[in-house]
Tab-separated table of C-alpha atoms in Angstrom:
chain	number	residue	atom	x	y	z
W	1	UNK	CA	4.879	11.777	-62.230
W	2	UNK	CA	2.413	13.857	-60.266
W	3	UNK	CA	1.098	10.713	-58.629
W	4	UNK	CA	4.623	9.674	-57.703
W	5	UNK	CA	5.326	13.129	-56.237
W	6	UNK	CA	2.129	13.036	-54.173
W	7	UNK	CA	3.027	9.580	-52.914
W	8	UNK	CA	6.514	10.791	-51.946
W	9	UNK	CA	5.034	13.749	-50.054
W	10	UNK	CA	2.591	11.444	-48.238
W	11	UNK	CA	5.382	9.050	-47.234
W	12	UNK	CA	7.499	11.990	-46.056
W	13	UNK	CA	4.612	13.293	-43.952
W	14	UNK	CA	4.142	9.896	-42.338
W	15	UNK	CA	7.860	9.621	-41.636
W	16	UNK	CA	7.894	12.987	-39.889
W	17	UNK	CA	4.884	12.147	-37.766
W	18	UNK	CA	5.888	11.482	-34.153
W	19	UNK	CA	5.462	7.842	-33.229
W	20	UNK	CA	2.931	7.376	-30.438
W	21	UNK	CA	4.168	4.881	-27.870
W	22	UNK	CA	1.398	2.645	-26.489
W	23	UNK	CA	0.517	3.001	-22.809
W	24	UNK	CA	0.529	-0.766	-22.281
W	25	UNK	CA	2.859	-3.738	-22.594
W	26	UNK	CA	2.313	-7.191	-24.080
W	27	UNK	CA	3.631	-10.501	-22.798
W	28	UNK	CA	3.246	-13.744	-24.689
W	29	UNK	CA	4.986	-17.074	-24.820
W	30	UNK	CA	4.796	-20.753	-24.099
W	31	UNK	CA	5.260	-22.886	-20.995
W	32	UNK	CA	5.979	-26.546	-21.621
W	33	UNK	CA	5.499	-29.317	-19.036
W	34	UNK	CA	3.365	-27.021	-16.893
W	35	UNK	CA	2.025	-28.695	-13.769
W	36	UNK	CA	-1.729	-28.548	-13.002
W	37	UNK	CA	-2.968	-25.231	-11.646
W	38	UNK	CA	-3.402	-21.618	-12.726
W	39	UNK	CA	-0.768	-19.313	-14.142
W	40	UNK	CA	-1.101	-15.816	-12.662
W	41	UNK	CA	0.301	-12.375	-13.342
W	42	UNK	CA	0.754	-10.313	-10.187
W	43	UNK	CA	2.108	-6.959	-9.140
W	44	UNK	CA	4.540	-6.937	-6.221
W	45	UNK	CA	1.872	-5.605	-3.851
W	46	UNK	CA	-0.732	-8.062	-5.262
W	47	UNK	CA	-3.096	-5.172	-6.025
W	48	UNK	CA	-3.286	-6.898	-9.409
W	49	UNK	CA	-3.476	-10.686	-9.381
W	50	UNK	CA	-5.066	-12.111	-12.497
W	51	UNK	CA	-5.227	-15.572	-14.038
W	52	UNK	CA	-3.475	-15.835	-17.404
W	53	UNK	CA	-5.351	-17.893	-19.991
W	54	UNK	CA	-3.156	-20.805	-21.118
W	55	UNK	CA	-3.917	-22.921	-24.193
W	56	UNK	CA	-3.734	-26.706	-24.181
W	57	UNK	CA	-0.291	-26.336	-25.721
W	58	UNK	CA	0.952	-23.957	-23.000
W	59	UNK	CA	0.752	-20.787	-25.097
W	60	UNK	CA	-0.443	-17.464	-23.674
W	61	UNK	CA	-0.729	-13.756	-24.449
W	62	UNK	CA	-1.750	-10.924	-22.141
W	63	UNK	CA	-1.776	-7.123	-22.030
W	64	UNK	CA	-0.372	-5.363	-18.961
W	65	UNK	CA	-1.103	-1.932	-17.575
W	66	UNK	CA	2.042	0.171	-17.265
W	67	UNK	CA	0.726	1.967	-14.202
W	68	UNK	CA	2.912	-0.676	-12.524
W	69	UNK	CA	6.445	-1.439	-13.710
W	70	UNK	CA	7.077	-4.691	-11.842
W	71	UNK	CA	5.149	-7.919	-12.380
W	72	UNK	CA	5.574	-11.585	-11.538
W	73	UNK	CA	4.416	-14.294	-13.935
W	74	UNK	CA	3.885	-17.391	-11.772
W	75	UNK	CA	2.958	-20.927	-12.786
W	76	UNK	CA	2.682	-22.205	-9.207
W	77	UNK	CA	6.333	-23.254	-9.068
W	78	UNK	CA	8.473	-20.890	-11.137
W	79	UNK	CA	8.287	-17.093	-10.751
W	80	UNK	CA	9.357	-14.903	-13.684
W	81	UNK	CA	10.136	-11.394	-12.432
W	82	UNK	CA	9.434	-8.804	-15.106
W	83	UNK	CA	10.296	-5.155	-15.617
W	84	UNK	CA	7.561	-3.533	-17.698
W	85	UNK	CA	7.561	-0.227	-19.584
W	86	UNK	CA	5.096	1.218	-22.141
W	87	UNK	CA	5.610	-0.427	-25.529
W	88	UNK	CA	7.367	-3.551	-24.238
W	89	UNK	CA	6.466	-6.688	-26.169
W	90	UNK	CA	8.012	-9.709	-24.460
W	91	UNK	CA	7.945	-13.328	-25.528
W	92	UNK	CA	8.666	-15.714	-22.642
W	93	UNK	CA	9.354	-19.416	-23.066
W	94	UNK	CA	10.538	-22.106	-20.665
W	95	UNK	CA	10.190	-25.709	-19.599
W	96	UNK	CA	8.514	-25.765	-16.170
W	97	UNK	CA	10.510	-28.867	-15.222
W	98	UNK	CA	13.853	-27.230	-16.093
W	99	UNK	CA	13.168	-23.545	-15.552
W	100	UNK	CA	16.683	-22.235	-14.834
W	101	UNK	CA	18.194	-23.813	-17.926
W	102	UNK	CA	15.401	-23.053	-20.394
W	103	UNK	CA	13.975	-19.621	-19.520
W	104	UNK	CA	14.355	-17.298	-22.540
W	105	UNK	CA	12.911	-13.840	-23.174
W	106	UNK	CA	12.904	-12.119	-26.552
W	107	UNK	CA	11.295	-9.005	-28.019
W	108	UNK	CA	11.138	-5.338	-27.110
W	109	UNK	CA	12.439	-4.881	-23.544
W	110	UNK	CA	14.105	-8.293	-23.437
W	111	UNK	CA	17.591	-7.011	-22.573
W	112	UNK	CA	16.580	-5.718	-19.154
W	113	UNK	CA	14.402	-8.730	-18.423
W	114	UNK	CA	17.093	-11.226	-19.403
W	115	UNK	CA	19.458	-9.380	-17.064
W	116	UNK	CA	16.879	-9.761	-14.273
W	117	UNK	CA	16.658	-13.502	-15.022
W	118	UNK	CA	20.457	-13.850	-14.864
W	119	UNK	CA	20.636	-11.749	-11.703
W	120	UNK	CA	18.013	-13.896	-9.973
W	121	UNK	CA	19.869	-17.082	-10.965
W	122	UNK	CA	22.975	-15.627	-9.341
W	123	UNK	CA	21.028	-14.759	-6.190
W	124	UNK	CA	19.459	-18.209	-6.103
W	125	UNK	CA	22.896	-19.841	-6.112
W	126	UNK	CA	24.091	-17.439	-3.407
W	127	UNK	CA	21.093	-18.261	-1.195
W	128	UNK	CA	22.131	-21.917	-1.153
W	129	UNK	CA	24.994	-20.832	1.113
W	130	UNK	CA	22.831	-18.543	3.241
W	131	UNK	CA	23.113	-20.518	6.477
W	132	UNK	CA	26.907	-20.802	6.290
W	133	UNK	CA	27.247	-17.110	5.407
W	134	UNK	CA	24.994	-15.938	8.242
W	135	UNK	CA	27.063	-17.955	10.708
W	136	UNK	CA	30.251	-16.030	9.803
W	137	UNK	CA	31.596	-13.320	12.093
W	138	UNK	CA	30.987	-9.687	11.132
W	139	UNK	CA	34.136	-9.031	9.099
W	140	UNK	CA	33.896	-12.286	7.131
W	141	UNK	CA	30.180	-11.707	6.518
W	142	UNK	CA	30.853	-8.239	5.112
W	143	UNK	CA	33.656	-9.622	2.943
W	144	UNK	CA	31.364	-12.271	1.440
W	145	UNK	CA	28.560	-9.801	0.819
W	146	UNK	CA	30.905	-7.285	-0.813
W	147	UNK	CA	32.288	-10.013	-3.062
W	148	UNK	CA	28.764	-11.008	-4.079
W	149	UNK	CA	27.834	-7.395	-4.778
W	150	UNK	CA	30.928	-7.075	-6.994
W	151	UNK	CA	29.971	-10.215	-8.931
W	152	UNK	CA	26.489	-8.775	-9.515
W	153	UNK	CA	27.951	-5.476	-10.728
W	154	UNK	CA	30.133	-7.389	-13.170
W	155	UNK	CA	27.053	-9.192	-14.491
W	156	UNK	CA	25.330	-5.828	-14.928
W	157	UNK	CA	28.264	-4.241	-16.791
W	158	UNK	CA	28.806	-7.283	-18.998
W	159	UNK	CA	25.173	-7.453	-20.122
W	160	UNK	CA	24.830	-5.929	-23.588
W	161	UNK	CA	22.023	-3.620	-24.646
W	162	UNK	CA	21.127	-2.145	-21.251
W	163	UNK	CA	20.282	1.591	-21.253
W	164	UNK	CA	22.772	3.802	-19.398
W	165	UNK	CA	20.086	5.202	-17.081
W	166	UNK	CA	19.044	1.656	-16.156
W	167	UNK	CA	22.654	0.699	-15.375
W	168	UNK	CA	23.020	3.736	-13.094
W	169	UNK	CA	19.801	2.929	-11.217
W	170	UNK	CA	20.699	-0.757	-10.966
W	171	UNK	CA	24.114	0.040	-9.466
W	172	UNK	CA	22.291	1.920	-6.732
W	173	UNK	CA	19.881	-0.975	-6.287
W	174	UNK	CA	22.789	-3.411	-5.840
W	175	UNK	CA	24.244	-1.120	-3.168
W	176	UNK	CA	20.928	-0.950	-1.341
W	177	UNK	CA	20.575	-4.746	-1.605
W	178	UNK	CA	23.948	-4.988	0.122
W	179	UNK	CA	22.683	-2.710	2.918
W	180	UNK	CA	19.568	-4.894	3.273
W	181	UNK	CA	21.894	-7.874	3.722
W	182	UNK	CA	23.688	-6.012	6.531
W	183	UNK	CA	20.336	-5.225	8.164
W	184	UNK	CA	19.307	-8.882	8.282
W	185	UNK	CA	22.608	-10.167	9.690
W	186	UNK	CA	22.021	-9.800	13.439
W	187	UNK	CA	18.689	-11.635	13.563
W	188	UNK	CA	19.800	-14.351	11.133
W	189	UNK	CA	23.117	-14.879	12.955
W	190	UNK	CA	21.231	-15.357	16.210
W	191	UNK	CA	18.918	-17.877	14.589
W	192	UNK	CA	21.547	-20.025	12.896
W	193	UNK	CA	24.105	-19.939	15.707
W	194	UNK	CA	21.431	-20.368	18.401
W	195	UNK	CA	23.066	-17.450	20.217
W	196	UNK	CA	20.148	-15.244	21.246
W	197	UNK	CA	22.488	-12.845	23.084
W	198	UNK	CA	24.457	-11.929	19.956
W	199	UNK	CA	24.572	-8.228	19.112
W	200	UNK	CA	26.244	-6.510	16.187
W	201	UNK	CA	29.006	-3.998	16.876
W	202	UNK	CA	28.202	-0.312	17.177
W	203	UNK	CA	29.306	0.712	13.662
W	204	UNK	CA	28.136	-2.372	11.763
W	205	UNK	CA	25.057	-0.562	10.409
W	206	UNK	CA	26.742	2.842	10.023
W	207	UNK	CA	25.943	3.053	6.292
W	208	UNK	CA	22.334	1.969	6.893
W	209	UNK	CA	21.807	4.503	9.658
W	210	UNK	CA	23.293	7.357	7.641
W	211	UNK	CA	20.937	6.964	4.672
W	212	UNK	CA	18.664	9.869	3.800
W	213	UNK	CA	15.265	8.247	4.249
W	214	UNK	CA	13.528	11.293	2.786
W	215	UNK	CA	15.088	10.703	-0.653
W	216	UNK	CA	12.025	10.365	-2.882
W	217	UNK	CA	14.017	9.540	-6.031
W	218	UNK	CA	15.674	6.508	-4.404
W	219	UNK	CA	12.411	5.501	-2.751
W	220	UNK	CA	10.578	5.407	-6.091
W	221	UNK	CA	13.406	3.776	-8.051
W	222	UNK	CA	14.746	1.143	-5.663
W	223	UNK	CA	12.739	-1.699	-4.069
W	224	UNK	CA	15.619	-2.285	-1.636
W	225	UNK	CA	15.744	1.362	-0.569
W	226	UNK	CA	11.991	1.148	-0.026
W	227	UNK	CA	12.561	-1.947	2.121
W	228	UNK	CA	15.227	-0.138	4.142
W	229	UNK	CA	12.888	2.826	4.597
W	230	UNK	CA	10.083	0.557	5.775
W	231	UNK	CA	12.457	-1.089	8.251
W	232	UNK	CA	13.596	2.343	9.477
W	233	UNK	CA	10.024	3.362	10.311
W	234	UNK	CA	9.267	-0.090	11.745
W	235	UNK	CA	11.969	0.534	14.348
W	236	UNK	CA	10.552	3.963	15.114
W	237	UNK	CA	7.106	2.387	15.517
W	238	UNK	CA	8.510	-0.219	17.913
W	239	UNK	CA	9.936	2.567	20.065
W	240	UNK	CA	6.601	4.392	20.048
W	241	UNK	CA	4.791	1.140	20.871
W	242	UNK	CA	6.930	0.665	23.996
W	243	UNK	CA	6.859	4.304	25.103
W	244	UNK	CA	3.113	4.894	24.575
W	245	UNK	CA	1.837	1.328	25.220
W	246	UNK	CA	0.278	1.123	21.749
W	247	UNK	CA	-0.436	-1.904	19.609
W	248	UNK	CA	2.213	-2.125	16.888
W	249	UNK	CA	-0.222	-1.557	14.030
W	250	UNK	CA	-1.454	1.708	15.515
W	251	UNK	CA	2.100	2.753	16.382
W	252	UNK	CA	3.197	2.223	12.784
W	253	UNK	CA	0.255	4.162	11.328
W	254	UNK	CA	0.979	7.019	13.726
W	255	UNK	CA	4.685	6.974	12.865
W	256	UNK	CA	4.163	6.827	9.102
W	257	UNK	CA	1.538	9.580	9.243
W	258	UNK	CA	4.188	12.026	10.506
W	259	UNK	CA	6.411	11.587	7.419
W	260	UNK	CA	6.769	14.893	5.552
W	261	UNK	CA	6.953	13.450	2.040
W	262	UNK	CA	3.445	12.727	0.784
W	263	UNK	CA	4.811	10.087	-1.595
W	264	UNK	CA	6.684	8.138	1.074
W	265	UNK	CA	3.946	8.606	3.663
W	266	UNK	CA	1.149	7.427	1.358
W	267	UNK	CA	3.137	4.445	0.090
W	268	UNK	CA	4.099	3.188	3.559
W	269	UNK	CA	0.589	3.734	4.910
W	270	UNK	CA	-0.939	1.829	2.006
W	271	UNK	CA	1.561	-1.037	1.982
W	272	UNK	CA	1.058	-1.524	5.713
W	273	UNK	CA	-2.734	-1.202	5.631
W	274	UNK	CA	-3.145	-3.397	2.567
W	275	UNK	CA	-1.645	-6.334	4.439
W	276	UNK	CA	-2.282	-5.599	8.121
W	277	UNK	CA	-5.830	-4.280	8.306
W	278	UNK	CA	-6.985	-7.893	8.084
W	279	UNK	CA	-5.102	-8.715	11.288
W	280	UNK	CA	-5.937	-5.655	13.364
W	281	UNK	CA	-7.764	-6.249	16.634
W	282	UNK	CA	-9.567	-2.913	16.186
W	283	UNK	CA	-10.357	-2.612	12.499
W	284	UNK	CA	-12.415	0.570	12.967
W	285	UNK	CA	-9.622	2.418	14.753
W	286	UNK	CA	-7.083	1.172	12.212
W	287	UNK	CA	-9.235	2.227	9.270
W	288	UNK	CA	-10.056	5.650	10.703
W	289	UNK	CA	-6.401	6.469	11.377
W	290	UNK	CA	-5.431	5.362	7.875
W	291	UNK	CA	-8.178	7.451	6.270
W	292	UNK	CA	-7.321	10.492	8.358
W	293	UNK	CA	-3.749	10.528	7.056
W	294	UNK	CA	-3.701	8.947	3.579
W	295	UNK	CA	-4.138	11.472	0.777
W	296	UNK	CA	-3.929	9.076	-2.175
W	297	UNK	CA	-7.430	8.541	-3.599
W	298	UNK	CA	-6.525	5.327	-5.433
W	299	UNK	CA	-5.014	3.774	-2.300
W	300	UNK	CA	-7.976	4.914	-0.214
W	301	UNK	CA	-10.418	3.259	-2.579
W	302	UNK	CA	-8.621	-0.097	-2.251
W	303	UNK	CA	-8.551	0.085	1.557
W	304	UNK	CA	-12.217	1.177	1.586
W	305	UNK	CA	-13.130	-2.059	-0.212
W	306	UNK	CA	-11.065	-4.151	2.197
W	307	UNK	CA	-12.625	-2.437	5.182
W	308	UNK	CA	-16.156	-2.997	3.904
W	309	UNK	CA	-15.422	-6.693	3.374
W	310	UNK	CA	-13.922	-6.957	6.857
W	311	UNK	CA	-17.102	-5.528	8.340
W	312	UNK	CA	-18.778	-8.748	7.207
W	313	UNK	CA	-16.259	-10.690	9.316
W	314	UNK	CA	-17.024	-9.159	12.698
W	315	UNK	CA	-18.202	-11.176	15.686
W	316	UNK	CA	-21.702	-12.588	15.268
W	317	UNK	CA	-21.762	-12.371	11.462
W	318	UNK	CA	-22.277	-15.610	9.472
W	319	UNK	CA	-18.957	-17.206	8.634
W	320	UNK	CA	-17.896	-17.729	5.032
W	321	UNK	CA	-18.176	-21.433	4.283
W	322	UNK	CA	-15.922	-24.128	2.967
W	323	UNK	CA	-17.800	-26.769	0.994
W	324	UNK	CA	-16.834	-30.367	0.260
W	325	UNK	CA	-13.152	-30.091	1.093
W	326	UNK	CA	-11.344	-33.410	0.861
W	327	UNK	CA	-10.982	-35.010	4.280
W	328	UNK	CA	-7.769	-36.939	4.969
W	329	UNK	CA	-9.838	-39.513	6.841
W	330	UNK	CA	-11.997	-40.071	3.758
W	331	UNK	CA	-14.862	-38.359	1.949
W	332	UNK	CA	-15.436	-34.629	2.101
W	333	UNK	CA	-16.344	-32.139	4.819
W	334	UNK	CA	-18.185	-28.810	4.751
W	335	UNK	CA	-18.523	-26.208	7.486
W	336	UNK	CA	-22.255	-26.927	7.688
W	337	UNK	CA	-21.438	-30.529	8.653
W	338	UNK	CA	-19.968	-29.227	11.918
W	339	UNK	CA	-22.940	-27.154	13.115
W	340	UNK	CA	-23.730	-27.692	16.767
W	341	UNK	CA	-20.044	-27.451	17.738
W	342	UNK	CA	-17.546	-24.641	17.979
W	343	UNK	CA	-15.008	-24.858	15.133
W	344	UNK	CA	-11.408	-23.739	15.545
W	345	UNK	CA	-9.916	-23.428	12.051
W	346	UNK	CA	-6.189	-23.515	11.290
W	347	UNK	CA	-5.332	-22.373	7.748
W	348	UNK	CA	-1.844	-23.650	6.942
W	349	UNK	CA	0.467	-25.250	4.343
W	350	UNK	CA	3.262	-27.808	4.413
W	351	UNK	CA	5.853	-25.239	3.259
W	352	UNK	CA	5.000	-22.721	6.011
W	353	UNK	CA	7.565	-22.684	8.838
W	354	UNK	CA	5.473	-20.681	11.348
W	355	UNK	CA	2.542	-23.028	10.636
W	356	UNK	CA	4.619	-26.081	11.490
W	357	UNK	CA	5.913	-24.440	14.680
W	358	UNK	CA	2.321	-24.237	15.929
W	359	UNK	CA	1.669	-27.977	15.429
W	360	UNK	CA	2.925	-29.173	18.872
W	361	UNK	CA	0.865	-26.469	20.614
W	362	UNK	CA	-2.200	-27.337	18.546
W	363	UNK	CA	-1.854	-30.970	19.565
W	364	UNK	CA	-1.728	-29.958	23.237
W	365	UNK	CA	-4.877	-27.832	22.896
W	366	UNK	CA	-6.683	-30.632	21.022
W	367	UNK	CA	-5.816	-33.075	23.801
W	368	UNK	CA	-6.932	-30.624	26.502
W	369	UNK	CA	-10.329	-30.146	24.821
W	370	UNK	CA	-10.848	-33.725	23.689
W	371	UNK	CA	-14.504	-34.625	24.192
W	372	UNK	CA	-15.562	-30.971	24.520
W	373	UNK	CA	-18.018	-29.272	22.204
W	374	UNK	CA	-15.384	-28.134	19.703
W	375	UNK	CA	-13.877	-29.413	16.460
W	376	UNK	CA	-10.304	-28.595	15.465
W	377	UNK	CA	-10.151	-28.219	11.689
W	378	UNK	CA	-6.890	-27.772	9.789
W	379	UNK	CA	-7.281	-26.560	6.189
W	380	UNK	CA	-4.252	-26.965	3.950
W	381	UNK	CA	-3.930	-24.387	1.183
W	382	UNK	CA	-1.070	-26.243	-0.467
W	383	UNK	CA	-1.126	-26.241	-4.243
W	384	UNK	CA	-2.427	-29.366	-5.932
W	385	UNK	CA	1.137	-30.248	-6.888
W	386	UNK	CA	1.973	-30.493	-3.165
W	387	UNK	CA	-0.991	-32.738	-2.380
W	388	UNK	CA	1.306	-35.757	-1.779
W	389	UNK	CA	3.385	-33.676	0.674
W	390	UNK	CA	0.197	-32.839	2.586
W	391	UNK	CA	-0.824	-36.506	2.799
W	392	UNK	CA	2.660	-37.488	3.952
W	393	UNK	CA	2.939	-34.748	6.578
W	394	UNK	CA	-0.474	-35.494	8.087
W	395	UNK	CA	0.579	-39.123	8.391
W	396	UNK	CA	4.156	-38.664	9.613
W	397	UNK	CA	3.363	-35.927	12.143
W	398	UNK	CA	0.222	-37.754	13.248
W	399	UNK	CA	-1.866	-34.623	12.903
W	400	UNK	CA	-5.165	-34.825	14.735
W	401	UNK	CA	-8.478	-33.089	14.394
W	402	UNK	CA	-10.165	-32.783	11.008
W	403	UNK	CA	-7.545	-32.512	8.267
W	404	UNK	CA	-8.883	-30.916	5.063
W	405	UNK	CA	-7.392	-29.970	1.703
W	406	UNK	CA	-8.744	-26.698	0.224
W	407	UNK	CA	-10.243	-26.812	-3.265
W	408	UNK	CA	-8.101	-24.058	-4.844
W	409	UNK	CA	-5.225	-23.117	-2.482
W	410	UNK	CA	-4.994	-19.299	-2.006
W	411	UNK	CA	-7.836	-18.797	-4.496
W	412	UNK	CA	-10.337	-20.850	-2.504
W	413	UNK	CA	-13.486	-18.853	-1.765
W	414	UNK	CA	-13.141	-19.473	1.990
W	415	UNK	CA	-9.584	-18.054	1.971
W	416	UNK	CA	-10.474	-15.045	-0.180
W	417	UNK	CA	-13.630	-14.177	1.749
W	418	UNK	CA	-11.640	-14.175	5.001
W	419	UNK	CA	-9.047	-11.986	3.198
W	420	UNK	CA	-6.242	-14.284	4.317
W	421	UNK	CA	-2.936	-12.926	3.046
W	422	UNK	CA	-0.558	-14.728	5.375
W	423	UNK	CA	-0.506	-18.007	7.255
W	424	UNK	CA	-0.950	-19.518	9.724
W	425	UNK	CA	-4.355	-17.987	10.269
W	426	UNK	CA	-6.725	-19.131	13.008
W	427	UNK	CA	-10.490	-18.596	13.124
W	428	UNK	CA	-13.088	-19.450	15.770
W	429	UNK	CA	-16.681	-20.125	14.658
W	430	UNK	CA	-19.603	-20.749	17.024
W	431	UNK	CA	-22.133	-23.584	17.139
W	432	UNK	CA	-24.484	-21.779	14.724
W	433	UNK	CA	-21.828	-21.101	12.106
W	434	UNK	CA	-21.269	-17.482	13.123
W	435	UNK	CA	-17.911	-15.790	13.583
W	436	UNK	CA	-16.506	-15.534	17.102
W	437	UNK	CA	-13.054	-14.290	16.092
W	438	UNK	CA	-11.874	-14.051	12.466
W	439	UNK	CA	-8.303	-13.623	13.660
W	440	UNK	CA	-8.235	-15.896	16.705
W	441	UNK	CA	-5.183	-16.409	18.936
W	442	UNK	CA	-2.651	-19.050	17.954
W	443	UNK	CA	-2.454	-22.341	19.860
W	444	UNK	CA	0.850	-21.163	21.361
W	445	UNK	CA	-0.872	-18.122	22.916
W	446	UNK	CA	-2.377	-18.202	26.403
W	447	UNK	CA	-5.079	-15.919	25.004
W	448	UNK	CA	-6.608	-18.876	23.160
W	449	UNK	CA	-7.492	-20.755	26.360
W	450	UNK	CA	-8.824	-17.518	27.827
W	451	UNK	CA	-11.068	-17.134	24.764
W	452	UNK	CA	-12.284	-20.710	25.073
W	453	UNK	CA	-13.033	-20.149	28.763
W	454	UNK	CA	-14.999	-17.013	27.974
W	455	UNK	CA	-17.141	-18.994	25.572
W	456	UNK	CA	-17.492	-21.823	28.105
W	457	UNK	CA	-16.241	-24.387	25.621
């Protein structure tokens, strides 16, 4: 009896003990019919981008830090957008060849994540009509966007198991998504109607303009409010750029540095620097202004590393190399094979619209410098699954120069060492394999010919 009583007391003590929630989340699952290539788990800002180990049968398991609450599981074709909280344990399964009809998420935290899946399916269907919707006049456009927002709210309210606080935040997010849609209308309407003189009416963006862009709660909770805030300060930076004759990157850093909220200021400074420092024409000035105004140690450490890497990409430094990239003409080509000539590198992909818009200009420049001491090298960073598209496009568009296929798309050493985060990207390398300009002008820019003239190419 005494033993039983002691056991009862022990069980009672354990029951009263507060449960400690883990400070991590777990994702596991299985992907069937996965195409060749890595599966990655990424944060929205790509501060974290790791390869997920996949078994021969498509199974995986990984532990995620909950310092970030948004991740993207990506198999090279299908993105799975995930909301992560401490203690979540999600099991994700789908057929890569039939993603929309087979994606299923179970486990702790699955209710919110299944809602996100359903919401993204709804948005995907809506985007199929994007061109027709953007071509509508203002009143009809607003009507369509309000109707879509209402359908998303209905999905939210009809989804069982969602926490009340999540529903409240998501309602706000849907409203801010609607405002983002209003903000994109003018530019998109011009593009699709080919009417470059089109301007929205005076009150079209009244709700957007009246937002309180100092609201830290909305900024932290809503990706769309954050996007609207970024756009708000982009416009202010454009005004400063015109008034003070500044480069846009410096104008934005100066504008963001004046924000009173440390949270908003540090986030906008970091997001901008994390992507744009690579493209700045004056990396030192950019870096110094960022460091003088950012007060977030973690952000500063990341930008410090980027800056130090960029210092290895200044003029006169040895260029990172590509080695044995497949050549469309046959065999393989390495950067060392081209020593003795200047090399103008175009990093591109078949799916990249801005890349394809540069093709006619690149052809003109190639023709102008035919027979000169320069090689024009185009490196595709298409995924292996798009290899046939690359072969077809090179053939159909009669692309000239040296056409190469990178060994590991975005994860190729050449791409990572040049810190390329957006394409097209152009690089000029001298006859000895040293960097002339790691962010060279595009073929469509008159500055490219000026650069070639300076180098007496």
